[in-house]
Amino acid sequence: MNKEVRVRFAPSPTGGLHLGGVRTALFNYLFAKKHHGKFILRVEDTDQTRFVEGAEQYIVDCLEWCGISPDESPQKPSTFGPYRQSERKPSYRQYAEQLVASGYAYYAFDTPEELTTKRTAEPNFLYGQKSRMQMRNSLTLTQSEVSELLAQNAPHVIRIKMPADEQVTFADMIRGVVSFDTNLVDDKVLLKADGMPTYHLAVVVDDKAMEISHIFRGEEWLPSAPIHILLWKYLGWANEMPAWAHLPLILKPDGNGKLSKRDGDRLGFPVYAMNWTDPKTGDLTKGFKELGFMPEAFINLLALLGWNDGTDKEIFSLEELKASFSVERISKAGAKFDFEKAKWFNHEWIKQLPIGRLKLAVSSLLKQNGMEANEEKLAEIIELVKDRCTLLPDFVAQTTYFFTAPTEFDSAAVKPKWNTDKAIFFEEFANTLVIELTALELEASFKALAENKGLKPGEVMLPLRIMLVGGKFGPGVFDIVKLLGKEETQNRIAKGIAEFNS
């Protein structure tokens, strides 16, 4: 590639960050890192009616949690700022006026009431080639009327003048050659009455100013492509236009339509990266982070929604994704979201992450539930139970018995075959317990004692487990003994004997 790769993720600060948005950010990030370029966060906050306080910081926090923080952003400005569109407002009108002067755009003075009346009369009304000459704009008014209205600061917008009978064609890095008939595209507003640009004008002006080289965005923006391509041409920047890539949709689990927040609410899984609380209503929408996903797993599962490296490999670290990522392997077809598969990714990552990477998250969860262990013991506990944990909160359920002796026992699994011989056996095992032995050595001594007492090891293994943890679950029983220590193990055996004797 001849020029520096510069890509951008440009969300609107209007609420929670959908996993589709995170995937767009991820693909931008991976492409930039693969080509030693820059990944930029630009906040598209020109629609002040939809702006939500705190949403920008939330987006920054989400990207940071995912490990894909931008190289440039409002928080990390460089020479291409400002990075909020609202702070770039003065730059947009000049380009809108330039388009009017060159005949590619026009002033429209229609009031909201006039537009509402028109839309009521014509349900499928589009402001464009077939209707523009019936409306109140600089194409139908005289030059003096237009000048007078502008002098009076009459409310108006600036609309692009879509050409008739043209094909707008471009090469999409994912979809190949794509063509649009301009007769089917309406005259979009470029500059609103409040002087703020719409997405269509702002995105082109900003991408040019920030020297964006490649644009990765969702498939839903494909219908806007002809407008943006014409603006690059009309503003005289056709030779500097970035390359385009429209990413496939993330679909509902059944494949019927784009995955929405409503689908997550209905089916019981998150679609936001992190918890989002609406500042106006106080409504909480849960995120993957708080549900107990590791960022490594979240990024991994998103990468494989619409991309693969051509092999059967499924587990990728962020470094591996940077090395393997290629646009050629992005699918054109939408990718169905499967929450069970998402949990599988998390389970695999929990199993393979180093203990040090898990300790902080697990320690915090345990403390919230009134359980605390020193670092060494915590590391041993995590190592013992991590293969049994799919989500981080599972560590609480899987480790409670290390901190608190069971108060209830699955007695039904033991009592039918319980007898005095077994009670005597456990008393002797407890009295002769040598905690300094390894778990394997403890198991060997336990089995030897059982055989010496005429008992089959299988007859006494389950009662021991239930004495220690309360039920038929948990890791290796002698690993549990080692972690509990001699005194606690003896106490639990004594309590178990009393329970089963009763």
XYZ file of C-alpha atoms in Angstrom:
502
model
C 0.000 0.000 0.000
C 1.408 3.344 -1.077
C 0.042 5.647 1.617
C -0.207 5.175 5.358
C -3.189 3.096 6.423
C -5.554 5.246 8.479
C -8.916 3.777 9.458
C -11.627 5.071 11.742
C -14.424 3.839 13.960
C -17.042 6.581 14.048
C -19.904 5.803 16.454
C -22.633 8.165 17.607
C -22.800 8.742 21.384
C -26.447 7.765 21.676
C -26.406 4.767 24.042
C -24.919 1.314 24.543
C -22.337 -0.129 22.166
C -23.836 -3.027 20.178
C -21.594 -6.016 19.517
C -21.901 -5.210 15.781
C -20.318 -1.841 16.474
C -17.500 -3.478 18.429
C -16.894 -5.871 15.527
C -16.664 -2.899 13.130
C -14.125 -1.309 15.484
C -12.247 -4.615 15.732
C -11.977 -5.121 11.963
C -10.767 -1.523 11.586
C -8.224 -2.088 14.361
C -6.969 -5.409 12.942
C -6.573 -3.978 9.443
C -4.638 -0.994 10.795
C -2.325 -3.148 12.918
C -1.758 -5.661 10.112
C -0.551 -2.800 7.894
C 1.271 -0.808 10.617
C -1.280 1.979 10.336
C -3.420 4.090 12.658
C -6.790 3.272 14.212
C -8.846 6.389 14.941
C -11.932 6.979 17.086
C -14.075 9.825 15.767
C -17.252 10.692 17.654
C -20.124 11.542 15.312
C -22.202 13.753 17.586
C -23.763 16.116 15.033
C -27.292 14.935 15.851
C -27.638 16.825 19.114
C -31.231 15.623 19.588
C -29.960 12.053 20.076
C -26.824 12.888 22.090
C -26.699 11.061 25.441
C -24.528 12.247 28.313
C -21.834 9.728 29.234
C -22.130 7.710 26.009
C -18.787 8.874 24.614
C -16.848 7.813 27.724
C -18.750 4.526 27.672
C -17.540 3.874 24.087
C -13.955 4.673 25.121
C -14.253 2.313 28.114
C -15.657 -0.493 25.924
C -12.778 -0.263 23.448
C -10.275 -0.191 26.301
C -11.838 -3.281 27.924
C -11.666 -5.087 24.585
C -7.976 -4.221 24.222
C -8.453 -2.245 20.993
C -7.892 1.328 22.165
C -7.460 3.851 19.324
C -4.200 5.545 18.370
C -6.046 8.869 17.965
C -9.267 9.982 19.627
C -10.805 12.895 21.570
C -8.831 11.574 24.547
C -5.622 11.064 22.505
C -5.613 13.945 20.009
C -3.067 14.246 17.225
C -2.644 16.665 14.329
C -5.893 15.532 12.650
C -8.299 16.788 15.350
C -10.767 17.763 16.595
C -12.132 14.225 16.918
C -15.708 15.200 17.769
C -17.804 16.314 14.811
C -19.598 18.925 16.914
C -16.228 20.660 17.354
C -15.669 20.683 13.587
C -18.952 22.501 12.822
C -17.439 25.596 11.101
C -15.728 23.432 8.477
C -18.888 21.873 7.072
C -20.880 24.876 5.816
C -18.128 25.999 3.443
C -18.239 22.645 1.660
C -22.032 22.638 1.548
C -21.974 26.161 0.066
C -19.284 25.058 -2.415
C -21.599 22.276 -3.599
C -24.466 24.777 -4.043
C -22.225 27.163 -5.981
C -21.086 24.407 -8.322
C -24.652 23.193 -8.963
C -24.372 19.901 -7.089
C -26.599 20.955 -4.182
C -29.356 23.453 -3.456
C -31.072 25.388 -0.651
C -34.424 23.980 0.476
C -36.717 26.314 2.427
C -39.613 23.894 2.970
C -40.946 24.111 6.519
C -41.436 20.970 8.624
C -45.204 21.531 8.310
C -45.015 21.667 4.509
C -42.993 18.456 4.421
C -45.443 16.727 6.784
C -48.370 17.765 4.580
C -46.573 16.424 1.522
C -45.757 13.107 3.194
C -49.352 12.744 4.380
C -50.637 13.318 0.859
C -48.003 10.993 -0.649
C -47.156 8.141 1.789
C -44.019 7.109 -0.162
C -42.907 10.660 -0.829
C -39.214 11.120 -1.584
C -37.613 14.537 -1.922
C -35.702 14.022 -5.165
C -35.687 14.173 -8.935
C -39.435 13.642 -9.365
C -40.573 16.027 -6.619
C -37.910 18.697 -6.148
C -39.469 21.052 -8.732
C -42.761 21.016 -6.784
C -41.076 22.152 -3.559
C -39.836 25.478 -2.153
C -36.124 25.529 -2.903
C -33.470 27.414 -4.834
C -34.295 25.398 -7.955
C -37.905 26.665 -8.044
C -37.492 30.137 -6.520
C -35.928 33.088 -8.321
C -32.406 34.159 -7.478
C -33.703 37.320 -5.812
C -36.186 35.316 -3.702
C -33.400 32.987 -2.592
C -31.074 35.917 -1.772
C -33.811 37.625 0.242
C -34.606 34.453 2.220
C -30.920 33.911 2.993
C -30.536 37.559 4.030
C -33.464 37.103 6.423
C -31.806 33.974 7.886
C -34.861 31.999 6.857
C -34.573 28.404 8.118
C -33.272 26.154 5.377
C -31.325 23.010 4.680
C -28.888 22.185 1.904
C -29.669 19.066 -0.143
C -27.530 17.166 -2.620
C -28.899 17.306 -6.171
C -28.807 13.678 -7.287
C -28.180 13.350 -11.020
C -30.666 11.584 -13.276
C -29.968 8.399 -15.242
C -26.488 7.698 -13.912
C -24.857 4.582 -12.494
C -22.595 5.099 -9.486
C -20.152 2.200 -9.489
C -17.354 1.388 -7.068
C -15.189 -1.554 -6.014
C -15.989 -2.843 -2.530
C -13.142 -4.798 -0.915
C -15.623 -7.437 0.277
C -18.429 -7.376 -2.290
C -16.566 -6.640 -5.505
C -18.077 -4.218 -8.035
C -21.274 -2.552 -6.748
C -23.544 -0.275 -8.810
C -26.407 2.056 -7.919
C -29.005 3.741 -10.115
C -29.136 7.428 -9.146
C -32.834 7.564 -10.109
C -33.565 5.488 -7.008
C -31.719 7.749 -4.544
C -33.366 10.842 -3.029
C -31.811 14.256 -2.458
C -30.421 13.751 1.051
C -30.007 16.696 3.408
C -26.309 17.614 3.743
C -26.568 20.591 6.112
C -29.391 20.931 8.618
C -31.229 24.110 9.575
C -29.150 24.390 12.773
C -25.947 24.503 10.714
C -24.946 20.994 11.731
C -24.047 18.597 8.938
C -25.831 15.307 8.445
C -23.833 12.091 8.462
C -23.557 12.197 4.655
C -21.635 15.454 4.440
C -19.718 15.160 7.700
C -18.389 11.677 7.035
C -16.912 12.687 3.670
C -15.440 15.979 4.875
C -13.951 14.357 7.983
C -12.566 11.327 6.167
C -10.822 13.690 3.744
C -9.497 15.947 6.524
C -8.256 12.987 8.563
C -6.692 11.320 5.507
C -8.651 8.112 6.005
C -7.357 5.451 3.625
C -9.889 2.621 4.101
C -13.486 2.636 5.311
C -14.856 -0.432 7.116
C -18.492 -0.020 8.054
C -21.645 -2.110 8.348
C -23.635 -3.359 5.377
C -26.542 -1.143 6.461
C -24.556 1.858 5.141
C -24.331 0.421 1.617
C -27.389 2.399 0.347
C -25.591 5.616 1.392
C -22.497 4.771 -0.645
C -23.634 6.459 -3.919
C -24.238 9.752 -2.072
C -20.822 9.628 -0.430
C -19.022 8.656 -3.638
C -20.684 11.523 -5.526
C -19.687 13.944 -2.744
C -16.048 12.836 -3.032
C -16.327 13.516 -6.761
C -18.287 16.794 -6.508
C -15.883 18.241 -3.932
C -12.968 17.505 -6.257
C -11.457 14.741 -4.139
C -12.170 11.678 -6.294
C -8.469 10.784 -6.539
C -8.151 10.749 -2.735
C -11.268 8.671 -2.013
C -10.666 5.840 0.477
C -11.181 2.175 -0.340
C -14.542 0.784 0.807
C -15.501 -2.374 2.704
C -19.076 -2.998 3.829
C -19.124 -5.652 6.555
C -21.800 -8.382 6.694
C -24.618 -8.061 9.193
C -24.673 -9.925 12.499
C -27.957 -11.809 12.326
C -30.464 -13.078 14.876
C -29.834 -16.696 15.992
C -32.453 -17.949 13.502
C -30.824 -15.966 10.702
C -33.928 -13.855 10.045
C -32.787 -10.245 10.164
C -30.244 -8.107 11.957
C -29.570 -8.840 15.640
C -31.053 -6.113 17.838
C -31.102 -5.238 21.521
C -34.727 -6.393 21.549
C -33.626 -9.854 20.405
C -31.179 -10.048 23.303
C -33.884 -9.018 25.772
C -36.271 -11.588 24.282
C -33.794 -14.468 24.136
C -31.923 -13.728 27.362
C -28.444 -12.698 26.273
C -26.609 -9.364 26.025
C -25.926 -7.540 22.772
C -23.917 -4.686 24.339
C -20.209 -4.938 25.148
C -20.652 -3.564 28.686
C -23.531 -2.628 30.985
C -25.299 0.511 29.831
C -27.596 2.537 32.095
C -29.817 5.021 30.297
C -29.245 8.322 32.148
C -32.795 9.493 31.401
C -34.788 6.407 32.355
C -32.318 4.602 34.619
C -32.935 1.403 32.617
C -30.017 -1.030 32.750
C -29.051 -3.049 29.693
C -26.590 -5.796 30.548
C -23.304 -6.310 28.758
C -20.919 -9.169 28.027
C -18.323 -7.872 30.481
C -20.603 -7.892 33.510
C -22.128 -11.217 32.519
C -18.701 -12.740 33.019
C -17.000 -12.734 29.618
C -13.261 -12.282 29.318
C -12.354 -9.619 26.720
C -10.127 -12.149 24.938
C -13.152 -14.390 24.377
C -15.433 -11.526 23.362
C -12.956 -10.296 20.734
C -12.339 -13.859 19.530
C -16.023 -14.634 19.011
C -16.647 -11.300 17.254
C -13.745 -11.841 14.859
C -15.269 -15.128 13.724
C -18.660 -13.550 13.025
C -18.055 -12.996 9.336
C -14.339 -13.836 9.068
C -12.120 -16.902 9.230
C -8.506 -17.606 8.362
C -9.341 -20.425 5.947
C -8.636 -23.201 8.472
C -10.625 -24.899 11.222
C -8.831 -22.855 13.891
C -11.268 -21.119 16.243
C -9.248 -19.855 19.205
C -7.298 -16.699 18.336
C -5.500 -14.274 20.608
C -5.547 -10.614 19.613
C -1.934 -10.936 18.442
C -2.861 -13.936 16.287
C -5.803 -12.028 14.841
C -3.526 -9.124 13.914
C -1.202 -11.496 12.093
C -3.933 -13.547 10.376
C -6.512 -10.902 9.469
C -7.200 -10.267 5.809
C -10.095 -8.541 4.062
C -10.201 -11.344 1.491
C -11.439 -13.755 4.186
C -14.397 -11.575 5.248
C -17.685 -13.131 4.170
C -20.332 -11.293 2.148
C -23.120 -13.222 3.888
C -24.495 -12.284 7.292
C -23.279 -14.238 10.334
C -25.778 -15.788 12.773
C -25.099 -15.002 16.417
C -25.062 -18.102 18.615
C -24.942 -17.373 22.350
C -24.105 -20.982 23.229
C -21.092 -20.736 20.939
C -20.201 -17.405 22.546
C -20.161 -19.126 25.949
C -18.035 -21.915 24.485
C -15.416 -19.337 23.487
C -15.410 -17.938 27.011
C -15.063 -21.405 28.540
C -12.100 -22.156 26.270
C -10.411 -18.871 27.173
C -10.960 -19.368 30.918
C -9.333 -22.802 30.606
C -6.257 -21.534 28.789
C -5.649 -18.080 30.296
C -2.804 -17.860 32.819
C -3.954 -17.751 36.445
C -2.532 -14.259 36.859
C -4.896 -13.037 34.124
C -7.929 -14.481 35.939
C -6.970 -13.646 39.530
C -8.066 -10.018 39.626
C -11.535 -10.682 38.167
C -12.132 -13.788 40.296
C -10.834 -12.151 43.480
C -13.202 -9.219 42.978
C -16.187 -11.543 42.455
C -15.340 -13.605 45.532
C -14.984 -10.490 47.708
C -18.411 -9.299 46.539
C -19.739 -12.598 47.869
C -17.922 -12.394 51.204
C -15.068 -14.754 50.312
C -11.396 -13.896 50.443
C -8.200 -15.874 50.023
C -4.519 -15.032 49.980
C -2.895 -14.870 46.531
C -1.297 -18.301 46.725
C -4.454 -20.076 47.837
C -6.563 -18.146 45.298
C -4.235 -19.221 42.503
C -4.537 -22.856 43.569
C -8.331 -22.622 43.778
C -8.600 -21.056 40.309
C -6.325 -23.707 38.822
C -8.498 -26.447 40.349
C -11.897 -25.197 39.179
C -11.327 -23.138 36.023
C -12.105 -26.038 33.673
C -15.589 -26.122 35.231
C -16.317 -22.423 34.693
C -18.004 -21.028 31.588
C -18.629 -17.486 32.856
C -16.663 -15.678 35.560
C -19.516 -15.797 38.139
C -19.280 -19.604 37.924
C -16.125 -19.281 40.044
C -18.340 -18.225 42.956
C -20.538 -21.329 42.765
C -17.523 -23.557 42.126
C -15.456 -22.287 45.058
C -17.908 -21.516 47.893
C -17.033 -24.734 49.771
C -13.360 -23.697 49.981
C -14.412 -20.790 52.196
C -17.486 -22.096 54.000
C -18.225 -25.622 55.261
C -21.407 -27.056 53.741
C -24.515 -26.775 55.901
C -26.517 -29.163 53.766
C -25.450 -32.586 52.494
C -26.674 -34.805 49.695
C -27.379 -37.470 52.325
C -29.654 -39.446 50.027
C -26.610 -40.423 47.959
C -24.823 -41.862 51.056
C -27.252 -43.018 53.768
C -28.676 -46.125 52.033
C -25.218 -47.743 52.103
C -23.864 -46.076 55.238
C -22.826 -48.296 58.167
C -20.704 -48.405 61.330
C -17.684 -49.782 59.453
C -17.615 -46.713 57.231
C -17.987 -44.361 60.186
C -14.991 -46.060 61.899
C -13.013 -45.898 58.653
C -13.532 -42.130 58.295
C -12.673 -41.486 61.954
C -9.381 -43.316 61.490
C -8.640 -41.586 58.182
C -9.221 -38.186 59.797
C -7.053 -39.010 62.819
C -4.163 -40.274 60.686
C -4.385 -37.590 57.960
C -0.930 -36.406 56.872
C -1.665 -33.138 55.031
C 1.952 -32.765 53.913
C 1.458 -35.582 51.383
C 0.647 -34.734 47.781
C -2.920 -35.201 46.523
C -1.846 -38.413 44.770
C -0.170 -39.725 47.927
C -3.242 -38.834 50.000
C -5.435 -40.766 47.569
C -3.107 -43.784 47.749
C -3.133 -43.790 51.572
C -6.948 -43.378 51.583
C -7.403 -46.376 49.277
C -4.881 -48.493 51.217
C -6.724 -47.811 54.467
C -10.057 -48.684 52.842
C -8.731 -52.020 51.594
C -7.209 -52.696 55.018
C -10.680 -52.196 56.514
C -12.263 -54.470 53.926
C -13.932 -51.609 52.064
C -13.850 -50.906 48.341
C -12.359 -47.446 47.635
C -15.367 -46.601 45.447
C -17.682 -47.077 48.453
C -15.982 -44.349 50.477
C -14.884 -41.835 47.827
C -18.371 -40.380 47.320
C -19.105 -39.990 51.055
C -15.787 -38.138 51.449
C -16.644 -35.741 48.628
C -20.091 -35.045 50.092
C -18.589 -34.490 53.561
C -16.210 -31.902 52.119
C -18.410 -30.009 49.636
C -21.987 -31.066 50.350
C -22.741 -32.741 47.022
C -21.538 -34.731 44.025
C -19.481 -31.959 42.429
C -16.111 -30.258 42.502
C -12.576 -31.088 41.352
C -10.383 -33.943 42.580
C -11.400 -34.735 46.158
C -7.811 -34.943 47.457
C -6.985 -31.629 45.809
C -9.826 -30.247 47.916
C -8.365 -31.902 51.038
C -4.994 -30.274 50.352
C -6.528 -26.823 49.989
C -8.791 -27.140 53.028
C -5.922 -28.248 55.264
C -5.849 -30.836 58.055
C -8.014 -29.180 60.710
C -10.807 -28.101 58.355
C -10.870 -31.508 56.645
C -11.095 -33.242 60.042
C -13.920 -30.919 61.136
C -15.897 -31.586 57.940
C -15.418 -35.357 58.196
C -16.641 -35.284 61.810
C -19.686 -33.252 60.797
C -20.344 -35.619 57.884
C -20.157 -38.705 60.076
C -22.670 -37.148 62.469
C -24.977 -36.278 59.560
C -24.881 -39.759 58.029
C -25.229 -41.469 61.447
C -28.362 -39.482 62.259
